[in-house]
Coordinates of C-alpha atoms and ligand atoms in Angstrom, one line a residue:
M1 CA -22.7 -37.3 -36.7
T2 CA -21.9 -35.1 -35.1
E3 CA -22.9 -34.8 -31.6
T4 CA -25.4 -31.6 -32.0
E5 CA -27.0 -34.2 -34.7
E6 CA -26.7 -37.0 -32.1
K7 CA -29.3 -35.4 -29.4
V8 CA -31.5 -34.2 -32.2
V9 CA -31.8 -37.4 -33.9
Q10 CA -32.2 -38.0 -30.1
A11 CA -34.6 -35.6 -28.4
R12 CA -36.5 -36.8 -32.6
E13 CA -37.1 -39.8 -30.8
V14 CA -38.3 -39.0 -27.5
V15 CA -41.0 -36.2 -28.5
E16 CA -42.3 -38.7 -31.6
S17 CA -42.8 -41.4 -28.8
A18 CA -44.6 -39.2 -26.4
S19 CA -48.8 -38.3 -26.5
N20 CA -48.5 -35.7 -23.8
I21 CA -45.9 -33.1 -24.3
V22 CA -45.6 -29.6 -21.6
V23 CA -43.3 -27.1 -23.1
L24 CA -41.9 -24.0 -21.8
T25 CA -40.8 -20.5 -23.8
G26 CA -38.7 -17.6 -23.2
A27 CA -37.7 -14.8 -24.8
G28 CA -35.3 -16.9 -26.8
I29 CA -37.7 -18.2 -29.2
S30 CA -38.4 -14.9 -30.0
S31 CA -34.6 -13.6 -30.8
E32 CA -34.4 -14.9 -34.3
S33 CA -37.8 -12.8 -34.7
G34 CA -35.5 -9.6 -34.0
V35 CA -37.2 -9.3 -30.8
P36 CA -34.3 -8.2 -28.1
T37 CA -34.5 -11.2 -25.3
F38 CA -34.0 -9.5 -21.3
R39 CA -30.3 -10.5 -20.1
G40 CA -27.6 -10.9 -22.4
Q41 CA -25.9 -7.5 -24.3
E42 CA -29.0 -7.3 -26.4
G43 CA -31.4 -7.8 -23.3
L44 CA -30.3 -3.7 -22.0
W45 CA -32.7 -1.4 -22.3
Q46 CA -31.0 2.3 -21.9
N47 CA -29.0 1.1 -18.7
Y48 CA -32.2 -0.6 -16.9
R49 CA -32.4 -4.1 -15.3
P50 CA -35.9 -5.4 -16.6
E51 CA -35.6 -5.9 -12.5
E52 CA -35.7 -2.1 -12.5
L53 CA -38.6 -1.0 -14.5
A54 CA -40.5 -4.1 -13.8
T55 CA -42.3 -3.7 -10.8
P56 CA -44.9 -1.7 -9.3
E57 CA -43.0 0.4 -7.6
A58 CA -41.0 1.2 -10.2
F59 CA -44.1 2.6 -12.3
W60 CA -46.0 4.6 -9.1
K61 CA -42.7 6.6 -8.7
D62 CA -42.3 7.0 -12.7
P63 CA -45.5 6.0 -15.2
K64 CA -44.5 7.4 -17.5
L65 CA -40.3 5.9 -17.6
V66 CA -42.2 2.3 -17.4
W67 CA -44.9 3.3 -19.9
E68 CA -41.9 4.2 -22.0
W69 CA -39.8 1.5 -21.9
Y70 CA -42.9 -0.2 -23.1
D71 CA -44.0 1.7 -25.8
W72 CA -40.3 0.8 -26.2
R73 CA -40.6 -3.1 -26.9
R74 CA -44.5 -2.7 -28.5
N75 CA -41.8 -0.6 -30.6
A76 CA -39.6 -3.4 -31.4
V77 CA -41.9 -6.2 -31.2
K78 CA -44.5 -4.6 -34.1
D79 CA -43.2 -5.3 -37.0
A80 CA -41.9 -8.9 -35.6
K81 CA -43.0 -12.3 -37.8
P82 CA -42.8 -15.6 -35.8
N83 CA -39.7 -17.7 -37.2
P84 CA -39.2 -21.3 -38.1
G85 CA -39.6 -22.4 -34.3
H86 CA -42.8 -20.9 -33.4
Y87 CA -44.2 -22.2 -36.7
A88 CA -42.4 -26.2 -35.6
L89 CA -44.4 -25.7 -32.1
A90 CA -47.9 -24.8 -33.6
E91 CA -47.4 -27.8 -36.3
L92 CA -46.3 -30.0 -33.4
E93 CA -50.3 -28.7 -32.1
N94 CA -51.7 -30.5 -34.9
N95 CA -50.1 -33.4 -33.7
V96 CA -49.4 -34.4 -30.6
P97 CA -52.8 -35.4 -28.8
N98 CA -52.1 -33.4 -26.0
L99 CA -50.1 -30.1 -26.2
T100 CA -49.6 -26.7 -23.4
L101 CA -47.6 -24.5 -24.7
V102 CA -46.5 -22.4 -21.6
T103 CA -44.7 -19.2 -22.7
Q104 CA -43.5 -16.4 -20.1
N105 CA -43.2 -14.2 -23.8
I106 CA -45.9 -11.3 -24.0
D107 CA -45.1 -11.0 -27.5
G108 CA -48.0 -13.0 -28.7
L109 CA -45.8 -14.9 -31.3
H110 CA -47.0 -18.0 -30.7
Q111 CA -50.5 -17.2 -31.2
M112 CA -49.5 -15.4 -34.7
A113 CA -47.4 -18.4 -35.9
G114 CA -50.9 -20.1 -35.4
S115 CA -50.5 -22.1 -31.6
S116 CA -54.5 -21.9 -30.8
N117 CA -53.8 -22.7 -26.9
V118 CA -51.4 -20.6 -25.5
T119 CA -50.8 -20.1 -22.0
E120 CA -49.2 -16.7 -20.6
M121 CA -47.6 -17.0 -17.6
H122 CA -46.9 -12.8 -18.0
G123 CA -49.9 -11.2 -19.5
N124 CA -49.9 -9.4 -23.1
L125 CA -47.9 -6.5 -24.6
W126 CA -50.8 -5.2 -26.4
Q127 CA -53.4 -4.8 -23.4
I128 CA -53.8 -2.3 -21.3
R129 CA -55.5 -2.5 -17.7
C130 CA -56.9 0.3 -15.8
T131 CA -55.1 0.8 -11.7
K132 CA -59.0 1.5 -11.2
C133 CA -61.5 0.2 -12.1
G134 CA -59.4 -2.9 -14.5
D135 CA -61.0 -2.0 -17.6
I136 CA -58.9 -4.3 -20.8
E137 CA -58.3 -2.8 -23.6
Q138 CA -56.5 -4.3 -26.7
N139 CA -54.7 -1.5 -28.5
F140 CA -51.7 -2.0 -31.2
D141 CA -50.9 2.2 -31.4
V142 CA -47.3 2.0 -31.8
P143 CA -46.3 4.9 -30.0
L144 CA -49.2 5.5 -27.9
A145 CA -51.0 8.8 -28.9
E146 CA -50.3 9.7 -24.9
L147 CA -47.9 8.1 -21.4
P148 CA -49.2 6.7 -19.8
P149 CA -52.0 6.3 -21.7
K150 CA -55.2 6.7 -20.2
C151 CA -58.7 4.6 -19.7
K152 CA -61.4 5.3 -22.2
K153 CA -64.3 3.6 -19.6
C154 CA -63.3 5.9 -16.4
G155 CA -60.5 8.6 -17.3
E156 CA -57.5 6.6 -14.7
M157 CA -54.1 6.2 -15.6
G158 CA -53.7 2.6 -17.8
R159 CA -51.1 0.3 -16.7
P160 CA -49.4 -2.8 -19.0
N161 CA -51.7 -5.4 -18.6
V162 CA -48.3 -8.0 -17.3
V163 CA -47.3 -9.4 -14.4
W164 CA -44.8 -7.6 -12.8
F165 CA -42.1 -9.0 -10.2
G166 CA -43.4 -9.0 -6.9
E167 CA -46.7 -9.4 -8.6
M168 CA -48.8 -12.5 -8.8
I169 CA -49.5 -15.1 -11.1
E170 CA -53.0 -16.0 -10.5
M171 CA -53.2 -19.2 -9.1
S172 CA -55.3 -21.0 -11.1
L173 CA -52.9 -20.7 -13.5
I174 CA -50.0 -21.9 -11.6
D175 CA -52.3 -24.6 -11.5
K176 CA -52.5 -25.9 -14.4
V177 CA -49.8 -25.7 -15.8
L178 CA -48.4 -28.1 -12.4
K179 CA -50.7 -30.6 -13.5
A180 CA -49.9 -30.6 -17.1
I181 CA -46.5 -30.9 -15.9
E182 CA -47.4 -34.2 -13.3
E183 CA -49.9 -35.2 -16.1
C184 CA -46.9 -35.3 -19.1
H185 CA -44.8 -37.5 -20.9
V186 CA -41.8 -35.0 -22.3
M187 CA -41.2 -31.1 -21.3
L188 CA -39.4 -28.8 -23.6
I189 CA -37.7 -25.8 -22.3
I190 CA -37.1 -23.7 -25.2
G191 CA -34.8 -19.9 -24.6
T192 CA -35.3 -19.3 -21.3
S193 CA -32.4 -18.2 -18.6
G194 CA -34.5 -19.9 -16.1
V195 CA -33.4 -17.3 -13.7
V196 CA -37.5 -15.5 -12.9
E197 CA -40.0 -18.0 -10.4
P198 CA -41.9 -20.1 -11.0
A199 CA -41.1 -20.5 -14.4
A200 CA -37.9 -21.9 -13.5
S201 CA -38.9 -24.3 -11.3
M202 CA -41.0 -26.1 -13.6
G203 CA -38.5 -27.9 -15.2
L204 CA -37.9 -29.4 -11.5
V205 CA -40.7 -30.1 -11.3
A206 CA -40.8 -31.8 -14.5
K207 CA -37.7 -34.1 -13.3
Q208 CA -39.3 -34.6 -9.5
T209 CA -41.9 -36.6 -11.6
D210 CA -39.9 -38.5 -14.1
K211 CA -40.5 -36.6 -16.9
T212 CA -37.9 -36.4 -19.7
V213 CA -37.1 -32.9 -20.3
I214 CA -35.8 -31.6 -23.3
E215 CA -33.3 -27.7 -23.7
I216 CA -33.0 -26.0 -26.1
N217 CA -31.1 -22.7 -25.9
P218 CA -27.4 -22.1 -26.8
E219 CA -26.3 -21.5 -23.4
E220 CA -26.0 -22.9 -20.3
T221 CA -29.0 -22.1 -17.8
P222 CA -29.1 -22.9 -14.0
S223 CA -30.4 -26.1 -14.3
S224 CA -29.0 -27.6 -17.4
G225 CA -27.3 -29.8 -15.8
L226 CA -29.8 -31.8 -14.5
Y227 CA -31.8 -31.7 -18.2
D228 CA -32.1 -35.0 -20.2
I229 CA -31.2 -33.9 -23.5
V230 CA -29.2 -30.5 -24.4
I231 CA -29.6 -28.9 -27.3
R232 CA -26.7 -25.5 -27.7
E233 CA -28.6 -24.6 -30.5
K234 CA -30.8 -21.7 -31.4
S235 CA -34.3 -22.7 -30.9
G236 CA -35.2 -21.6 -35.0
E237 CA -32.9 -23.9 -36.4
I238 CA -33.7 -27.3 -34.4
L239 CA -37.9 -27.1 -33.4
P240 CA -38.1 -27.6 -37.6
L241 CA -35.7 -30.6 -36.9
L242 CA -37.8 -32.1 -34.6
F243 CA -41.1 -32.0 -35.8
T244 CA -42.2 -31.0 -39.1
S245 CA -42.3 -33.5 -41.8
N246 CA -38.6 -31.7 -43.3
R247 CA -37.2 -33.9 -40.7
T248 CA -33.7 -34.5 -42.5
L249 CA -31.4 -33.1 -40.8
S250 CA -28.4 -30.3 -42.6
Ligands
LIG301 P1 -33.9 -13.9 -20.7 O1 -33.8 -12.5 -21.4 O2 -33.8 -14.2 -19.4 O3 -33.4 -15.3 -21.7 C1 -33.1 -15.5 -23.0 C2 -32.5 -17.3 -22.9 O4 -32.6 -17.2 -24.3 C3 -31.1 -16.8 -22.5 O5 -31.0 -18.0 -22.3 C4 -30.3 -16.7 -24.2 O6 -29.8 -17.4 -23.7 C5 -31.6 -17.7 -24.8 N1 -31.8 -17.5 -26.0 C6 -30.9 -16.3 -26.8 N2 -31.1 -16.5 -28.0 C7 -31.9 -17.8 -28.7 C8 -32.2 -18.6 -29.4 N3 -32.4 -18.1 -30.8 N4 -33.4 -19.7 -29.2 C9 -33.1 -20.1 -27.9 N5 -32.5 -19.5 -26.7 C10 -32.1 -18.0 -27.4 O7 -35.5 -14.4 -21.3 P2 -36.9 -14.9 -20.2 O8 -35.9 -16.6 -19.6 O9 -37.8 -15.4 -20.6 O10 -40.8 -11.2 -16.8 O11 -37.2 -14.0 -19.1 C11 -37.9 -14.3 -18.2 C12 -38.5 -13.3 -17.6 O12 -37.7 -12.1 -17.0 C13 -40.1 -12.4 -18.2 O13 -40.6 -13.5 -18.8 C14 -39.2 -11.0 -18.2 C15 -37.9 -11.0 -17.8 O14 -38.2 -10.4 -16.7 C16 -41.4 -10.6 -16.4 O15 -41.6 -8.9 -17.6 C17 -42.4 -10.3 -15.4
LIG302 ZN1 -60.9 2.9 -16.0

């Protein structure tokens, strides 16, 4: 057996014996669906870094520019289909008594794959929130007819219903995730570079409370060294080996 095969066997045993699992995903799980990640070569959009555009300051300085970026991202996601990694996690939901799926992604692909209980930490790309009255509109138009879009109720400017740098994630949501981590047996951390808080610290919380943590990511992350099993492969290739009935190693 190769080293990866050994780790997959090990991870599968851990997952099979757990009745309470927390899964945290990041942009990497959608990269095999063709959705660009934020960091790394393919993550760049016209030489802006996400930290320069995903902020309230950037938005109020130049709403059109920020909306152009979101319009581009909506376009990049609109034809994307879930990949075997998303589907394997959706299947896992049916086979584990307690599964909490937490994602930093705003692309909606977990739901499209059939996961019914998804905690979206950073909001959703397909929702527009009014900057004045707070009304939330589901909108799947690509490209958007007007940038920035206007609220259908009051006519004021809309913004993406996402969490930006410098903005708070609802405390109740963070509490819910931390509680789930405290109660779980195993945590899977998939396709996240582990540099954006609070998600970045969640694996550390799991380790502090003696949980088994499995990371799946082709690249090393700042916390890789702390985790119990680290599989340096693509999630779309590994996750189906961990959970589906098709569990033969290639
Ligand atoms: P990043 O783009 O920072 O990291 C993507 C990670 O996925 C990297 O560590 C890659 O090595 C890994 N990766 C790439 N292909 C993969 C594959 N096929 N299978 C598994 N892993 C793969 O994305 P996030 O960590 O999700 O926030 O970024 C966190 C947050 O930063 C985002 O939610 C967004 C961004 O700014 C906001 O917009 C608030
Ligand atoms: Zn409004």
